[in-house]
Every structure is written in structure tokens, then in C-alpha cells.
Tab-separated table of C-alpha atoms in Angstrom:
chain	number	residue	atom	x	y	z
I	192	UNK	CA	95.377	167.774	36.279
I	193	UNK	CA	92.967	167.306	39.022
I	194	UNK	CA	90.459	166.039	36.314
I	195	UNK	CA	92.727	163.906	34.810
I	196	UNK	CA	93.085	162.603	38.376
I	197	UNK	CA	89.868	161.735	39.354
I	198	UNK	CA	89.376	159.891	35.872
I	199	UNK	CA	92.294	157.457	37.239
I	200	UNK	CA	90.925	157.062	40.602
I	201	UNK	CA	87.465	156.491	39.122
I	202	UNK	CA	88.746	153.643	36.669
I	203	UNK	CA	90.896	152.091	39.566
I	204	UNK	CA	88.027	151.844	41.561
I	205	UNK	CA	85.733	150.186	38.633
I	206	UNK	CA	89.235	147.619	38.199
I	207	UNK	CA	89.030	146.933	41.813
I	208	UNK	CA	85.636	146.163	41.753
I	209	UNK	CA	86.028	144.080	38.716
I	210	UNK	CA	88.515	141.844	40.315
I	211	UNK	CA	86.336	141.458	43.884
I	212	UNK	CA	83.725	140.435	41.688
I	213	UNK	CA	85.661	137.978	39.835
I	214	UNK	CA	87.107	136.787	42.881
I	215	UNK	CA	83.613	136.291	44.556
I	216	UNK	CA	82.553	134.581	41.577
I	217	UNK	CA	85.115	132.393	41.304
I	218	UNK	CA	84.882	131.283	45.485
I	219	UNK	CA	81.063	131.066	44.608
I	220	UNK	CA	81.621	128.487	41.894
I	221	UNK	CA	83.791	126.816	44.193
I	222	UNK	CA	81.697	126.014	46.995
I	223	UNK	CA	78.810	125.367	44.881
I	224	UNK	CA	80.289	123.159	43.219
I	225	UNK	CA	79.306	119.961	45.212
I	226	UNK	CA	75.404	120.978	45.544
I	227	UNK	CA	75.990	120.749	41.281
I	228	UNK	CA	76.879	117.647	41.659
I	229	UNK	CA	74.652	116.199	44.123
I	230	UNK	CA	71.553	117.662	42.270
I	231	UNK	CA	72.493	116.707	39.123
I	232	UNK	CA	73.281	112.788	39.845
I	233	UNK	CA	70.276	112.781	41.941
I	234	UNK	CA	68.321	113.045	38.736
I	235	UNK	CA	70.476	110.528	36.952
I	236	UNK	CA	69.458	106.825	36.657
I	237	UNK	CA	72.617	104.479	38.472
I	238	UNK	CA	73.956	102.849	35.352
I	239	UNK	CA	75.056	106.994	34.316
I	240	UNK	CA	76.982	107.300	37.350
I	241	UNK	CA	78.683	104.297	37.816
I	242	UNK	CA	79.489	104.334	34.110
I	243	UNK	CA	81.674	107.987	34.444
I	244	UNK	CA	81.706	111.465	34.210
I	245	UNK	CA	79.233	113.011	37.177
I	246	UNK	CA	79.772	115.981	36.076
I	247	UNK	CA	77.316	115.755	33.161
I	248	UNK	CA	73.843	116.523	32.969
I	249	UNK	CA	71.279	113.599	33.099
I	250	UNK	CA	70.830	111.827	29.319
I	251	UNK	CA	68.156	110.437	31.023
I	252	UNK	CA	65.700	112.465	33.857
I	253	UNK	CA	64.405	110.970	36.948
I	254	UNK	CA	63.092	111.747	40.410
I	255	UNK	CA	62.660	107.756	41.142
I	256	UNK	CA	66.137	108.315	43.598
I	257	UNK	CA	64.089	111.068	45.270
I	258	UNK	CA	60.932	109.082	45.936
I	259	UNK	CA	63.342	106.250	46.958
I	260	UNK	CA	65.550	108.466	49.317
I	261	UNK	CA	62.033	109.953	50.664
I	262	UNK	CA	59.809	107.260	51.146
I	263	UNK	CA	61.263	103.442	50.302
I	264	UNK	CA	65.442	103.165	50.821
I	265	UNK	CA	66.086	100.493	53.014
I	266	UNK	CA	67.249	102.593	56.435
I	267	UNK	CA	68.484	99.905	58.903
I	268	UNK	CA	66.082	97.331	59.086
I	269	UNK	CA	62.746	98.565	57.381
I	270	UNK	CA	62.691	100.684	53.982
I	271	UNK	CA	60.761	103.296	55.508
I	272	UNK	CA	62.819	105.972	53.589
I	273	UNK	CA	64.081	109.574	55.165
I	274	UNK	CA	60.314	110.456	55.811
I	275	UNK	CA	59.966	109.316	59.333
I	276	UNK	CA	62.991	110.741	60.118
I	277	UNK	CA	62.334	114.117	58.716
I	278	UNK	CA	59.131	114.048	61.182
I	279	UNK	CA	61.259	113.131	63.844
I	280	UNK	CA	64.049	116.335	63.561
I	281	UNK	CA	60.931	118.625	62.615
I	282	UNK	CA	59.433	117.338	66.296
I	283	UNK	CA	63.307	117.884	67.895
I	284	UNK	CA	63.940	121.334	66.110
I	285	UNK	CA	60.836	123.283	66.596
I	286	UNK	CA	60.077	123.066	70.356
I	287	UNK	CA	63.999	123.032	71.019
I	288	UNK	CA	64.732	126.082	69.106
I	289	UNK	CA	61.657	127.854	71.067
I	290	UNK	CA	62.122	126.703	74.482
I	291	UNK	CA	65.876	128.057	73.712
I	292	UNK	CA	65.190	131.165	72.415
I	293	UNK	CA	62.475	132.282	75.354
I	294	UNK	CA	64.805	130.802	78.130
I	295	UNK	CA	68.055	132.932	76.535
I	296	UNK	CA	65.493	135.838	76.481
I	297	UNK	CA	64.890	135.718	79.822
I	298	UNK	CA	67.723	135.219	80.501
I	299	UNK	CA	69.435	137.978	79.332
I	300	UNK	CA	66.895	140.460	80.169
I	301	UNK	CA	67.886	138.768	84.310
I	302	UNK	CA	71.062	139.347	83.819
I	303	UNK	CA	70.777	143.170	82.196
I	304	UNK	CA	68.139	144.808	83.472
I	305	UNK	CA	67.245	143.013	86.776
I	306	UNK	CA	70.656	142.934	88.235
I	307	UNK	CA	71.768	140.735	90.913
I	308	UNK	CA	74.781	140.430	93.618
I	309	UNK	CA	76.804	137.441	91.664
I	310	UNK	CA	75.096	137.782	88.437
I	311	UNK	CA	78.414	138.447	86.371
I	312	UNK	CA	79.897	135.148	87.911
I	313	UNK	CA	76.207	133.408	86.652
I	314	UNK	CA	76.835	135.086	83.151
I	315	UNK	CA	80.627	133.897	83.192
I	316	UNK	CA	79.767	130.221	83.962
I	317	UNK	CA	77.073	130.357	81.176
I	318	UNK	CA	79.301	131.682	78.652
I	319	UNK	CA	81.726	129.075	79.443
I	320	UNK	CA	78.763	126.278	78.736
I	321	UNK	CA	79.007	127.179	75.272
I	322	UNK	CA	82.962	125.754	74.509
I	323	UNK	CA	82.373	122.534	76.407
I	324	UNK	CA	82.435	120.194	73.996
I	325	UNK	CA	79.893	117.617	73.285
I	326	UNK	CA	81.901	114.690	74.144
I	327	UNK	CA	82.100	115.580	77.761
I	328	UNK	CA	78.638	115.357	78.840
I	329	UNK	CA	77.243	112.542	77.169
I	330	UNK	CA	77.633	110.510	79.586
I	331	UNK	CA	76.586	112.916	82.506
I	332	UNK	CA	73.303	113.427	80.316
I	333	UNK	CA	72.954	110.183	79.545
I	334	UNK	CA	72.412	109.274	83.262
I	335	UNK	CA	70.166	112.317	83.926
I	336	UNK	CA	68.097	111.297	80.705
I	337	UNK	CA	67.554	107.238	82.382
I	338	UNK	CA	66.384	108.967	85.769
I	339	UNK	CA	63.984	111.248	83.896
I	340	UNK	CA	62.745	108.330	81.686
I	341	UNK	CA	63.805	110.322	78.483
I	342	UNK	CA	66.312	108.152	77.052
I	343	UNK	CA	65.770	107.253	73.250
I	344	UNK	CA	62.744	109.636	72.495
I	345	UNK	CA	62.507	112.734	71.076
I	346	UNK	CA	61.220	114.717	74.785
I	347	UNK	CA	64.953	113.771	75.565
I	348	UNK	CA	66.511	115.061	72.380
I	349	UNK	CA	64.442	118.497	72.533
I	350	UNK	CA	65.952	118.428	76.560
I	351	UNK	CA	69.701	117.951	75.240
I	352	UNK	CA	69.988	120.674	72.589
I	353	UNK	CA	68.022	123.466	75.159
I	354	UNK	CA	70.103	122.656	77.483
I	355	UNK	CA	73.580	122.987	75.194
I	356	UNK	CA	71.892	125.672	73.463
I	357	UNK	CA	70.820	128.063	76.838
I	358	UNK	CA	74.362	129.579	76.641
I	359	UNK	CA	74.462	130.854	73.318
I	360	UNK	CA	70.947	132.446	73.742
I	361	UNK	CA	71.872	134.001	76.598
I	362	UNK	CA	75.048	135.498	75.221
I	363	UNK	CA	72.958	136.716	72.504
I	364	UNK	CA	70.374	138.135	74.317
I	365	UNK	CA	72.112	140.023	77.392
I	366	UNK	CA	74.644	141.612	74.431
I	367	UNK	CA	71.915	143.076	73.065
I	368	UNK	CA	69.513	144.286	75.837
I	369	UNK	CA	72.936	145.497	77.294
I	370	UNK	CA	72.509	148.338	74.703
I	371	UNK	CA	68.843	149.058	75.764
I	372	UNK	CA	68.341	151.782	77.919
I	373	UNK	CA	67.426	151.127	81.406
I	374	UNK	CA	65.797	154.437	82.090
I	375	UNK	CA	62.581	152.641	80.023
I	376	UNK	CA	62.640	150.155	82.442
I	377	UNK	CA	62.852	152.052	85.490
I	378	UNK	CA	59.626	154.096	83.751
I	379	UNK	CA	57.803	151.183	83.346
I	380	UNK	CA	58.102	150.066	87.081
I	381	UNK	CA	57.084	153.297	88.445
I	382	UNK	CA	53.727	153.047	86.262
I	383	UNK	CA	53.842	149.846	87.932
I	384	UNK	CA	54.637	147.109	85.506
I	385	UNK	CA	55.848	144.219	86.897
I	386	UNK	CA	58.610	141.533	85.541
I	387	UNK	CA	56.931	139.552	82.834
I	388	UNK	CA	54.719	142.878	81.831
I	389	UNK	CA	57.962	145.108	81.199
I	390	UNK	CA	59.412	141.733	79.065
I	391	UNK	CA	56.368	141.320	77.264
I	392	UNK	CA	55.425	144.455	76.349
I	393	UNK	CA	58.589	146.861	76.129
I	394	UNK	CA	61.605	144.029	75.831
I	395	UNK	CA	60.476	141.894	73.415
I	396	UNK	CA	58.690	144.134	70.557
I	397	UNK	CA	62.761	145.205	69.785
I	398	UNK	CA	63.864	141.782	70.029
I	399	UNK	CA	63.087	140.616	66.450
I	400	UNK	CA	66.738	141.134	65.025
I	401	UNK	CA	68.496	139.393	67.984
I	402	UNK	CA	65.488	136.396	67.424
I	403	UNK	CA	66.666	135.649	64.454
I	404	UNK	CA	69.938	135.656	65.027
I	405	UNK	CA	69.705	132.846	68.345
I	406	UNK	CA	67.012	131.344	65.813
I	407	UNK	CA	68.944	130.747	62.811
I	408	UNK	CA	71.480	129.501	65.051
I	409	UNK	CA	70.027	127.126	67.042
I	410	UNK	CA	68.111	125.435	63.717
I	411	UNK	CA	70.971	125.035	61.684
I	412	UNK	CA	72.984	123.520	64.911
I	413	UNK	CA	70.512	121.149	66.275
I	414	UNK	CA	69.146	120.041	62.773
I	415	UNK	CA	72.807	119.375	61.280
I	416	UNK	CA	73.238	117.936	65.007
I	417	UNK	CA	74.797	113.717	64.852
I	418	UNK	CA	76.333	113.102	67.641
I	419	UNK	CA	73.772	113.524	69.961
I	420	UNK	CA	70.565	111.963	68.009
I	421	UNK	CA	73.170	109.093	67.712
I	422	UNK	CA	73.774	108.890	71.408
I	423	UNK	CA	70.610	109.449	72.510
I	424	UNK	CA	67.943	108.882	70.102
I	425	UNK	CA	67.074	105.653	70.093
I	426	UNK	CA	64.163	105.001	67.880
I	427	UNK	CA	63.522	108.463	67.568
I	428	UNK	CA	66.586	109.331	65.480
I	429	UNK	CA	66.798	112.043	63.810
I	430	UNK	CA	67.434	113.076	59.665
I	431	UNK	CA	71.489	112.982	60.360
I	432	UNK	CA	71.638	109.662	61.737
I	433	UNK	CA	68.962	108.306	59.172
I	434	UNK	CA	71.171	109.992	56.413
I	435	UNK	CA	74.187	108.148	57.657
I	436	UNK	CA	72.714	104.576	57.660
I	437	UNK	CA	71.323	104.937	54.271
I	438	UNK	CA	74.797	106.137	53.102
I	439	UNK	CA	76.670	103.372	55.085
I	440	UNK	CA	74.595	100.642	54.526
I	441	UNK	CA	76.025	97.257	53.312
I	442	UNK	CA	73.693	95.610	52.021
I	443	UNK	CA	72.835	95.411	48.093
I	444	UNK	CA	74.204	97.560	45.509
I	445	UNK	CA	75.415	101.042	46.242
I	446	UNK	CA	72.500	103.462	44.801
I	447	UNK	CA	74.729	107.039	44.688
I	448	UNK	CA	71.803	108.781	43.317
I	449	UNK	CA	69.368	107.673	46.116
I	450	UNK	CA	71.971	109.002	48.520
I	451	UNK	CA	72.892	112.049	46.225
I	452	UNK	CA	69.004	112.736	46.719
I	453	UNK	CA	68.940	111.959	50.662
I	454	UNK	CA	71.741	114.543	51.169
I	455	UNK	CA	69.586	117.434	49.290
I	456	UNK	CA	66.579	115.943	51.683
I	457	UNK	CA	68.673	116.619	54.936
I	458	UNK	CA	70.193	120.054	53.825
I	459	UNK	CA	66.627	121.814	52.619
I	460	UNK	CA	65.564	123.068	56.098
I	461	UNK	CA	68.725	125.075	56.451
I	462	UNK	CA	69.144	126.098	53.486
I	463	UNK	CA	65.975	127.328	53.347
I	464	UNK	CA	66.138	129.062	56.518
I	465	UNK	CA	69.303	131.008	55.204
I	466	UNK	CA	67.533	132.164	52.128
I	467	UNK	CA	65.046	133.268	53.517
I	468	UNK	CA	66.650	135.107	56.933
I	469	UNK	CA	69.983	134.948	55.929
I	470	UNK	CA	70.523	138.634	55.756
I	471	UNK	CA	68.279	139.480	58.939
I	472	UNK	CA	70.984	137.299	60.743
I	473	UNK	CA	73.660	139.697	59.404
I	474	UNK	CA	71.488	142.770	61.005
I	475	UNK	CA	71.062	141.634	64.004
I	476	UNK	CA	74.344	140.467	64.343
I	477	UNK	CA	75.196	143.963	63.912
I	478	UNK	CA	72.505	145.257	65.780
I	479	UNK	CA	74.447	144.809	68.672
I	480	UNK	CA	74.306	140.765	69.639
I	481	UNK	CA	78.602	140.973	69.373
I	482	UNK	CA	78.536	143.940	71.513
I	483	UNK	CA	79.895	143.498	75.353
């Protein structure tokens, strides 16, 4: 009987699993359904999309929409293509997702390990920076960027996402070194290690998870980021913006595979950053960066 029993549970767990599967496959499908699309008209020449059925594959196979979406599609008044653009978010991203990153470090190694009368009220007004949304201080920063001479470069850009993104770092960061056990620290000052030293050389080493986490974050925000590189960039836009005046341009004929091809152009960073560290975000996530 008990045999018999443990058969059944075995082959209802094997069903179950069967049908998650299924499930996930299906969902999978699903969402990647669009990329299908968008990759396989980007190969297509015009006349096979505006004559039906995008779902096909190509009859005929081209990367001229690519090389047209990269480096020669009219965007705004030149057809300097998404290249310049690119350079431009690549500029933005980099130093903004650093500066970010160190600053939330810091941050939450202040605010953990090196406390302070009032530093739960500092913590509590930087956790509320992070659901203010954008709308509200464009104009503030706006006016801060024309006193600081900023206004419609990237320097300006790379100020307005560290300064939007120093709340979420520092929520990362202080969740995690909350877990971290002080009595290291307290070591490390009697052997006479000072503020930076303890960071530096105890702190940090254990921070990789948590990195990646406020890392992955911050790219995929302040790359996918319109609103702001539309506000304030100027001639220094960034891929976003460049990606929506190819698509809404009104001049000439509509070339869906040129945009088709921009699109995969503009999502490549991030998805490339999620293949790649996708599942260290997951472990650091649980490593403690959701903890209180």
C-alpha cells in the first residue's frame, strides 16, 4: 500500500511539473513573441512588410535596415543614424551608474555602521526620494542645471540620473551591510583603521552581490530612461529619444524594418546585461538587499 502510494505521489509530482513547464513555455512564447517579430522584419526588405504577413521569415535576407538604423536614417535634421546617439547613452550610463553605485555604498555603510543621532530620519527622507516621480522635479532641476551651466549636455544628464538614482543605492546598500556584523568593524578600528580603510578593505570585498544588484538596476533604468534625455538633453540626447524621432518622423516613406532594426539597437545593452548577470541579480537580491 505504502508502495503503491509513493508511485502516485511520484507520478503527480512528474504531472505537476509537466504542466509548470508547459505553462512557462507557453508565457515564454508569449512575451517573446514581439522580439520574433522585430528581428525577423528587420531582415526583411520594405516591399515584404508592407505587402502582409510579418510573421514570416524573410524570402529575401538583408541587414541594409540595420546599417540604415545604425549609421544613415534620417534622425531629425541630419541622417546621422542611431550611432551618435548610442555614444551619447554609453557616455550618460557608465559614469552615472558608477558615481551611483559608490555614493549608495557609502552611503549605506554611514548609515549602518557609523551611526549617527538623526540618521534614521536621513535614511527615511532618502527612501522617500525613490517614489517621487519624475514629473515633479523637472523643473526644480531644470533651474539648478542653467545655474550650473549643465543644461543640454551629457555632464547634466550623468548629474540627473545620480541624483534620482542615490536613493535606490542607498536602500540597497544599508539593507545589506545591515546584516554585516559590526563586531568586524569595531576590530578593525581598534587595529586602527580608519573610515575609508575599513570600507575599502573589509566592506567592499563582500559587496559584489549587492553591486550587481544597484548595477543592473541603475543601467537598465537610466539607459531605457526618455523623459529626462528629452527634457534635458539637448544635443546630447540620448538612444531613447533618437529611437523616438526615427520612429515618429514624417517625412518620406515609413521604413518599418529600419525602425524594427533601431528598436533591437536600443534594447542590446540591457539585454545583454541581463544575460549575462541576470541570475547574480537574483542572488544578491536574496543575499539580503530586501532585508530591513
Amino acid at each position: 500500500m505504502s508502495a503503491v502510494t509513493q508511485d502516485t505521489a511520484v507520478s503527480t509530482g512528474r504531472a505537476t511539473r509537466v504542466f509548470l513547464y508547459l505553462i512557462l513555455i507557453l508565457f515564454a512564447l508569449f512575451y517573446l513573441l514581439p522580439l520574433y517579430v522585430m528581428g525577423v522584419n528587420s531582415l526583411k526588405p520594405l516591399p515584404e512588410i508592407t505587402g502582409g504577413n510579418m510573421m514570416a521569415l524573410p524570402q529575401t535576407w538583408t541587414l541594409d535596415p540595420w546599417r540604415s538604423a545604425w549609421s544613415t536614417a534620417q534622425i531629425g535634421v541630419e541622417p546621422t543614424g542611431l550611432r551618435p546617439y548610442f555614444l551619447n547613452s554609453i557616455l550618460m550610463v557608465v559614469p552615472a551608474v558608477a558615481i551611483s553605485t559608490i555614493v549608495g555604498a557609502l552611503n549605506g555603510y554611514v548609515l549602518t555602521k557609523w551611526r549617527f543621532r538623526g540618521d534614521t530620519w536621513v535614511f527615511g527622507l532618502m527612501l522617500f526620494s525613490c517614489f517621487i516621480p519624475f514629473q515633479i522635479i523637472l523643473i526644480p532641476m531644470a533651474v539648478v542645471l542653467g545655474k550650473l551651466g549643465l543644461a543640454g549636455s551629457v555632464p547634466g544628464l550623468i548629474l540627473v540620473h545620480v541624483v534620482y538614482g542615490i536613493g535606490f543605492t542607498t536602500l540597497y546598500f544599508r539593507n545589506y551591510y545591515a546584516s554585516f556584523p559590526t563586531e568586524l568593524i569595531r576590530a578593525a578600528q581598534i587595529d586602527g583603521a580608519g573610515f575609508f580603510r575599513i570600507f575599502w578593505r573589509i566592506l567592499l570585498p563582500v559587496s559584489g552581490p549587492i553591486a550587481v544588484v544597484s548595477v543592473i538596476w541603475q543601467f537598465t533604468n537610466i539607459w531605457n530612461d526618455f523623459l529626462f534625455g528629452v527634457s534635458f538633453g539637448g544635443t546630447s540626447q540620448p538612444m531613447t529619444v533618437a529611437l523616438n524621432n526615427l520612429v515618429q518622423s514624417s517625412t518620406g516613406v515609413k521604413e518599418y524594418n529600419v525602425h524594427f532594426a533601431g528598436a533591437i539597437l536600443a534594447a542590446l545593452p540591457t539585454l545583454f546585461v541581463y544575460i549575462v548577470a541576470g541570475r547574480y541579480f537574483v542572488r544578491g537580491l536574496m543575499a539580503g538587499s530586501v532585508k530591513g
